[in-house]
Structure formats: structure tokens, C-alpha cells
Amino acid sequence: LEVQLERVSSACLTVQGYDERFGELEAIVGDANGRIGNLARVVKQAQDLAELGEKSFAENQSGIRQRVADTEASLLQNKEEVHAMTGEVHRLSERLGAEIKQAESGARQFCEKELSNLRRDVVQHQASTAEGFVRVSGEATLQVTQQCSKLESHVQELLQVQKSEMMGAMKAFRAECNAELKAVKQ
């Protein structure tokens, strides 16, 4: 009976040890459950943030794509406009060159005609008097020379003014095109 009592007492002590261990294990499991719950909340928040980030990224990416498409369309339109304007500038330049040549030709013809008329007048006056011829010839030649010089100076001034205006317009146009291209690139 004593042996049995010792066994029962030993079994009770063993059960009590197991009970204490189970209590400790329950506390550890409870602590682990709390930590798992906290980790689950953190994971849920991380997932929510990731979804929000993905949504924000998708929206930003869509906005950027739209801006790139708009910029490309604007560049294409500006390129076409610049090409058209370049053609117009080229046509204006050719027309100005032709007008300059025409003005020079007209000035030469005028000078030659005036000189011819003065020579004719000189020849007519020469027939009437030799002295008159010398005087008229010198004056006529001087007048023709002066008129031709004035006319050539005036034509050169007009050509310079037209050339300056054309170059100024071309520079302004080029600067405007460059500014638009820079604005579009930005």
C-alpha cells in the first residue's frame, strides 16, 4: 500500500509538473497568438499600402503616358508648322532675291537710258556750237554721273533695308520656333 501511495504521489507530482508545463505552454501559445494577430494586422496594413501604391502608380503611369502622347502630338504639329514656315521663308527669300535683281536691272537700264538721252542731247547741241558742246557735255556727264551715283546709292539703301527686314523676320521666326520646341521638350 505504501508503494502504491508513493506511486500515486509520484504520479500526482508528475501530473502537477505537466500541469505547470501546460500552463507555461498556454501562456507561450497565448503570447504567440497575440504576436501572430499583430503580425496579421501589420501584413494587412502592408497589403493595403501596397494596393494603394499600385493604384497610385497605375494612375501616375496613366497620366504620364497621356502627357507623353500629348507632347508627341504637339511636337508633330509643331514640326509640320515649322516645315511649312520654312518653305514660306524660302519662297520669300527667293522672291526677295528676284526683286533685288529686278531693281538692280531697272536701275542699270534707267542709268543707261538717261546716259543715252544725255549723249543724244549732247550730240544735238554739239551740232549747234562747239563751245556749247564742251560745256553741255561736261555738265551732262556730271549730271548723269551724279544721278547714277544717287540712284545706285538709293537702290543699295533700299536693298539693305529689305535685306535687314527679311533677316530680322527670319531670325525672329527661327527664335520663335526654337522657343516653341524648347517649351514642347520641357
PDB file of C-alpha atoms in Angstrom:
ATOM      1  CA  LEU A   1       0.000   0.000   0.000  1.00  0.00           C
ATOM      2  CA  GLU A   2       2.841   2.306   0.768  1.00  0.00           C
ATOM      3  CA  VAL A   3       4.387   1.611  -2.603  1.00  0.00           C
ATOM      4  CA  GLN A   4       1.144   2.365  -4.297  1.00  0.00           C
ATOM      5  CA  LEU A   5       0.838   5.589  -2.320  1.00  0.00           C
ATOM      6  CA  GLU A   6       4.290   6.592  -3.380  1.00  0.00           C
ATOM      7  CA  ARG A   7       3.423   5.806  -6.938  1.00  0.00           C
ATOM      8  CA  VAL A   8       0.188   7.809  -6.713  1.00  0.00           C
ATOM      9  CA  SER A   9       2.062  10.667  -5.045  1.00  0.00           C
ATOM     10  CA  SER A  10       4.768  10.447  -7.674  1.00  0.00           C
ATOM     11  CA  ALA A  11       2.103  10.377 -10.395  1.00  0.00           C
ATOM     12  CA  CYS A  12       0.409  13.415  -8.807  1.00  0.00           C
ATOM     13  CA  LEU A  13       3.696  15.284  -8.704  1.00  0.00           C
ATOM     14  CA  THR A  14       4.335  14.331 -12.320  1.00  0.00           C
ATOM     15  CA  VAL A  15       0.804  15.457 -13.290  1.00  0.00           C
ATOM     16  CA  GLN A  16       1.340  18.682 -11.356  1.00  0.00           C
ATOM     17  CA  GLY A  17       4.631  19.239 -13.261  1.00  0.00           C
ATOM     18  CA  TYR A  18       2.839  18.540 -16.507  1.00  0.00           C
ATOM     19  CA  ASP A  19       0.067  20.925 -15.452  1.00  0.00           C
ATOM     20  CA  GLU A  20       2.625  23.678 -14.758  1.00  0.00           C
ATOM     21  CA  ARG A  21       4.267  22.982 -18.090  1.00  0.00           C
ATOM     22  CA  PHE A  22       0.879  23.110 -19.819  1.00  0.00           C
ATOM     23  CA  GLY A  23       0.218  26.434 -18.099  1.00  0.00           C
ATOM     24  CA  GLU A  24       3.534  27.771 -19.303  1.00  0.00           C
ATOM     25  CA  LEU A  25       2.847  26.413 -22.794  1.00  0.00           C
ATOM     26  CA  GLU A  26      -0.609  28.028 -22.758  1.00  0.00           C
ATOM     27  CA  ALA A  27       0.994  31.361 -21.805  1.00  0.00           C
ATOM     28  CA  ILE A  28       3.578  30.934 -24.598  1.00  0.00           C
ATOM     29  CA  VAL A  29       0.827  29.956 -27.083  1.00  0.00           C
ATOM     30  CA  GLY A  30      -1.288  32.939 -25.941  1.00  0.00           C
ATOM     31  CA  ASP A  31       1.701  35.254 -26.387  1.00  0.00           C
ATOM     32  CA  ALA A  32       2.420  33.690 -29.780  1.00  0.00           C
ATOM     33  CA  ASN A  33      -1.266  34.144 -30.774  1.00  0.00           C
ATOM     34  CA  GLY A  34      -1.046  37.821 -29.799  1.00  0.00           C
ATOM     35  CA  ARG A  35       2.088  38.239 -31.835  1.00  0.00           C
ATOM     36  CA  ILE A  36       0.527  36.403 -34.781  1.00  0.00           C
ATOM     37  CA  GLY A  37      -2.507  38.708 -34.529  1.00  0.00           C
ATOM     38  CA  ASN A  38      -0.213  41.753 -34.510  1.00  0.00           C
ATOM     39  CA  LEU A  39       1.715  40.351 -37.475  1.00  0.00           C
ATOM     40  CA  ALA A  40      -1.563  39.697 -39.295  1.00  0.00           C
ATOM     41  CA  ARG A  41      -2.578  43.356 -38.763  1.00  0.00           C
ATOM     42  CA  VAL A  42       0.839  44.548 -39.951  1.00  0.00           C
ATOM     43  CA  VAL A  43       0.623  42.279 -43.016  1.00  0.00           C
ATOM     44  CA  LYS A  44      -2.906  43.555 -43.744  1.00  0.00           C
ATOM     45  CA  GLN A  45      -1.717  47.181 -43.471  1.00  0.00           C
ATOM     46  CA  ALA A  46       1.263  46.396 -45.713  1.00  0.00           C
ATOM     47  CA  GLN A  47      -1.090  44.805 -48.267  1.00  0.00           C
ATOM     48  CA  ASP A  48      -3.408  47.832 -48.120  1.00  0.00           C
ATOM     49  CA  LEU A  49      -0.442  50.176 -48.603  1.00  0.00           C
ATOM     50  CA  ALA A  50       0.866  48.035 -51.464  1.00  0.00           C
ATOM     51  CA  GLU A  51      -2.551  48.091 -53.167  1.00  0.00           C
ATOM     52  CA  LEU A  52      -2.800  51.847 -52.647  1.00  0.00           C
ATOM     53  CA  GLY A  53       0.752  52.267 -54.020  1.00  0.00           C
ATOM     54  CA  GLU A  54      -0.067  50.110 -57.049  1.00  0.00           C
ATOM     55  CA  LYS A  55      -3.228  52.083 -57.691  1.00  0.00           C
ATOM     56  CA  SER A  56      -1.370  55.388 -57.313  1.00  0.00           C
ATOM     57  CA  PHE A  57       1.448  54.107 -59.546  1.00  0.00           C
ATOM     58  CA  ALA A  58      -1.059  52.994 -62.196  1.00  0.00           C
ATOM     59  CA  GLU A  59      -2.768  56.397 -62.089  1.00  0.00           C
ATOM     60  CA  ASN A  60       0.563  58.224 -62.311  1.00  0.00           C
ATOM     61  CA  GLN A  61       1.716  55.976 -65.115  1.00  0.00           C
ATOM     62  CA  SER A  62      -1.518  56.601 -66.999  1.00  0.00           C
ATOM     63  CA  GLY A  63      -1.119  60.355 -66.513  1.00  0.00           C
ATOM     64  CA  ILE A  64       2.487  60.220 -67.686  1.00  0.00           C
ATOM     65  CA  ARG A  65       1.520  58.199 -70.758  1.00  0.00           C
ATOM     66  CA  GLN A  66      -1.153  60.761 -71.603  1.00  0.00           C
ATOM     67  CA  ARG A  67       1.319  63.634 -71.187  1.00  0.00           C
ATOM     68  CA  VAL A  68       3.853  61.844 -73.397  1.00  0.00           C
ATOM     69  CA  ALA A  69       1.182  61.246 -76.057  1.00  0.00           C
ATOM     70  CA  ASP A  70       0.090  64.893 -75.876  1.00  0.00           C
ATOM     71  CA  THR A  71       3.710  66.057 -76.103  1.00  0.00           C
ATOM     72  CA  GLU A  72       4.380  63.811 -79.104  1.00  0.00           C
ATOM     73  CA  ALA A  73       1.265  65.128 -80.848  1.00  0.00           C
ATOM     74  CA  SER A  74       2.297  68.711 -80.102  1.00  0.00           C
ATOM     75  CA  LEU A  75       5.833  68.051 -81.392  1.00  0.00           C
ATOM     76  CA  LEU A  76       4.462  66.559 -84.589  1.00  0.00           C
ATOM     77  CA  GLN A  77       2.162  69.540 -85.101  1.00  0.00           C
ATOM     78  CA  ASN A  78       4.991  71.991 -84.389  1.00  0.00           C
ATOM     79  CA  LYS A  79       7.280  70.098 -86.750  1.00  0.00           C
ATOM     80  CA  GLU A  80       4.699  70.391 -89.527  1.00  0.00           C
ATOM     81  CA  GLU A  81       4.221  74.092 -88.808  1.00  0.00           C
ATOM     82  CA  VAL A  82       7.979  74.703 -88.796  1.00  0.00           C
ATOM     83  CA  HIS A  83       8.303  72.809 -92.086  1.00  0.00           C
ATOM     84  CA  ALA A  84       5.518  74.911 -93.634  1.00  0.00           C
ATOM     85  CA  MET A  85       7.039  78.132 -92.290  1.00  0.00           C
ATOM     86  CA  THR A  86      10.494  77.136 -93.531  1.00  0.00           C
ATOM     87  CA  GLY A  87       9.046  76.672 -97.016  1.00  0.00           C
ATOM     88  CA  GLU A  88       7.392  80.082 -96.800  1.00  0.00           C
ATOM     89  CA  VAL A  89      10.651  81.707 -95.663  1.00  0.00           C
ATOM     90  CA  HIS A  90      12.450  80.019 -98.574  1.00  0.00           C
ATOM     91  CA  ARG A  91       9.832  81.312-101.036  1.00  0.00           C
ATOM     92  CA  LEU A  92      10.075  84.824 -99.559  1.00  0.00           C
ATOM     93  CA  SER A  93      13.863  84.690 -99.783  1.00  0.00           C
ATOM     94  CA  GLU A  94      13.698  83.670-103.442  1.00  0.00           C
ATOM     95  CA  ARG A  95      11.151  86.390-104.166  1.00  0.00           C
ATOM     96  CA  LEU A  96      13.323  88.990-102.412  1.00  0.00           C
ATOM     97  CA  GLY A  97      16.336  87.849-104.441  1.00  0.00           C
ATOM     98  CA  ALA A  98      14.341  88.179-107.662  1.00  0.00           C
ATOM     99  CA  GLU A  99      13.084  91.629-106.643  1.00  0.00           C
ATOM    100  CA  ILE A 100      16.634  92.727-105.827  1.00  0.00           C
ATOM    101  CA  LYS A 101      17.860  91.539-109.231  1.00  0.00           C
ATOM    102  CA  GLN A 102      14.931  93.248-110.931  1.00  0.00           C
ATOM    103  CA  ALA A 103      15.636  96.504-109.041  1.00  0.00           C
ATOM    104  CA  GLU A 104      19.314  96.366-109.997  1.00  0.00           C
ATOM    105  CA  SER A 105      18.414  95.668-113.628  1.00  0.00           C
ATOM    106  CA  GLY A 106      15.878  98.507-113.625  1.00  0.00           C
ATOM    107  CA  ALA A 107      18.412 100.895-112.128  1.00  0.00           C
ATOM    108  CA  ARG A 108      21.018  99.947-114.754  1.00  0.00           C
ATOM    109  CA  GLN A 109      18.512 100.356-117.574  1.00  0.00           C
ATOM    110  CA  PHE A 110      17.433 103.711-116.203  1.00  0.00           C
ATOM    111  CA  CYS A 111      21.027 104.901-115.938  1.00  0.00           C
ATOM    112  CA  GLU A 112      21.844 103.639-119.420  1.00  0.00           C
ATOM    113  CA  LYS A 113      18.722 105.289-120.835  1.00  0.00           C
ATOM    114  CA  GLU A 114      19.457 108.581-119.129  1.00  0.00           C
ATOM    115  CA  LEU A 115      23.057 108.447-120.257  1.00  0.00           C
ATOM    116  CA  SER A 116      21.906 107.671-123.789  1.00  0.00           C
ATOM    117  CA  ASN A 117      19.427 110.553-123.703  1.00  0.00           C
ATOM    118  CA  LEU A 118      22.079 112.916-122.409  1.00  0.00           C
ATOM    119  CA  ARG A 119      24.538 111.799-125.069  1.00  0.00           C
ATOM    120  CA  ARG A 120      21.879 112.347-127.699  1.00  0.00           C
ATOM    121  CA  ASP A 121      21.217 115.806-126.280  1.00  0.00           C
ATOM    122  CA  VAL A 122      24.949 116.455-126.267  1.00  0.00           C
ATOM    123  CA  VAL A 123      25.246 115.396-129.922  1.00  0.00           C
ATOM    124  CA  GLN A 124      22.351 117.693-130.859  1.00  0.00           C
ATOM    125  CA  HIS A 125      23.871 120.596-129.004  1.00  0.00           C
ATOM    126  CA  GLN A 126      27.282 119.841-130.459  1.00  0.00           C
ATOM    127  CA  ALA A 127      25.950 120.423-133.912  1.00  0.00           C
ATOM    128  CA  SER A 128      24.858 123.928-132.968  1.00  0.00           C
ATOM    129  CA  THR A 129      28.036 125.025-131.280  1.00  0.00           C
ATOM    130  CA  ALA A 130      31.376 123.521-130.335  1.00  0.00           C
ATOM    131  CA  GLU A 131      31.639 125.587-127.204  1.00  0.00           C
ATOM    132  CA  GLY A 132      28.160 124.618-126.126  1.00  0.00           C
ATOM    133  CA  PHE A 133      29.076 121.019-126.742  1.00  0.00           C
ATOM    134  CA  VAL A 134      32.027 121.111-124.376  1.00  0.00           C
ATOM    135  CA  ARG A 135      30.009 122.858-121.688  1.00  0.00           C
ATOM    136  CA  VAL A 136      26.901 120.739-122.104  1.00  0.00           C
ATOM    137  CA  SER A 137      28.904 117.543-122.386  1.00  0.00           C
ATOM    138  CA  GLY A 138      30.755 118.225-119.151  1.00  0.00           C
ATOM    139  CA  GLU A 139      27.586 119.258-117.330  1.00  0.00           C
ATOM    140  CA  ALA A 140      25.572 116.389-118.762  1.00  0.00           C
ATOM    141  CA  THR A 141      28.222 113.856-117.936  1.00  0.00           C
ATOM    142  CA  LEU A 142      28.478 115.279-114.441  1.00  0.00           C
ATOM    143  CA  GLN A 143      24.680 115.246-114.026  1.00  0.00           C
ATOM    144  CA  VAL A 144      24.369 111.718-115.340  1.00  0.00           C
ATOM    145  CA  THR A 145      27.209 110.552-113.143  1.00  0.00           C
ATOM    146  CA  GLN A 146      25.664 112.267-110.115  1.00  0.00           C
ATOM    147  CA  GLN A 147      22.183 110.913-110.879  1.00  0.00           C
ATOM    148  CA  CYS A 148      23.519 107.410-111.415  1.00  0.00           C
ATOM    149  CA  SER A 149      25.502 107.607-108.182  1.00  0.00           C
ATOM    150  CA  LYS A 150      22.443 108.850-106.297  1.00  0.00           C
ATOM    151  CA  LEU A 151      20.259 106.213-107.876  1.00  0.00           C
ATOM    152  CA  GLU A 152      22.735 103.425-107.152  1.00  0.00           C
ATOM    153  CA  SER A 153      23.067 104.637-103.546  1.00  0.00           C
ATOM    154  CA  HIS A 154      19.295 104.783-103.185  1.00  0.00           C
ATOM    155  CA  VAL A 155      18.874 101.294-104.679  1.00  0.00           C
ATOM    156  CA  GLN A 156      21.599  99.916-102.393  1.00  0.00           C
ATOM    157  CA  GLU A 157      19.920 101.517 -99.363  1.00  0.00           C
ATOM    158  CA  LEU A 158      16.559 100.033-100.342  1.00  0.00           C
ATOM    159  CA  LEU A 159      18.130  96.638-100.861  1.00  0.00           C
ATOM    160  CA  GLN A 160      19.880  96.820 -97.477  1.00  0.00           C
ATOM    161  CA  VAL A 161      16.642  97.836 -95.746  1.00  0.00           C
ATOM    162  CA  GLN A 162      14.737  94.986 -97.408  1.00  0.00           C
ATOM    163  CA  LYS A 163      17.505  92.533 -96.646  1.00  0.00           C
ATOM    164  CA  SER A 164      17.692  93.683 -92.991  1.00  0.00           C
ATOM    165  CA  GLU A 165      13.925  93.419 -92.605  1.00  0.00           C
ATOM    166  CA  MET A 166      13.894  89.955 -94.146  1.00  0.00           C
ATOM    167  CA  MET A 167      16.802  88.758 -91.998  1.00  0.00           C
ATOM    168  CA  GLY A 168      15.161  90.211 -88.877  1.00  0.00           C
ATOM    169  CA  ALA A 169      11.894  88.460 -89.716  1.00  0.00           C
ATOM    170  CA  MET A 170      13.745  85.193 -90.354  1.00  0.00           C
ATOM    171  CA  LYS A 171      15.685  85.476 -87.061  1.00  0.00           C
ATOM    172  CA  ALA A 172      12.507  86.264 -85.136  1.00  0.00           C
ATOM    173  CA  PHE A 173      10.764  83.323 -86.766  1.00  0.00           C
ATOM    174  CA  ARG A 174      13.681  80.997 -86.007  1.00  0.00           C
ATOM    175  CA  ALA A 175      13.795  82.202 -82.372  1.00  0.00           C
ATOM    176  CA  GLU A 176      10.052  81.673 -82.055  1.00  0.00           C
ATOM    177  CA  CYS A 177      10.339  78.147 -83.477  1.00  0.00           C
ATOM    178  CA  ASN A 178      13.231  77.330 -81.148  1.00  0.00           C
ATOM    179  CA  ALA A 179      11.300  78.675 -78.155  1.00  0.00           C
ATOM    180  CA  GLU A 180       8.265  76.571 -79.069  1.00  0.00           C
ATOM    181  CA  LEU A 181      10.422  73.471 -79.490  1.00  0.00           C
ATOM    182  CA  LYS A 182      12.089  74.080 -76.112  1.00  0.00           C
ATOM    183  CA  ALA A 183       8.695  74.578 -74.469  1.00  0.00           C
ATOM    184  CA  VAL A 184       7.402  71.376 -76.009  1.00  0.00           C
ATOM    185  CA  LYS A 185      10.501  69.423 -74.919  1.00  0.00           C
ATOM    186  CA  GLN A 186      10.018  70.538 -71.333  1.00  0.00           C
TER     187      GLN A 186
END
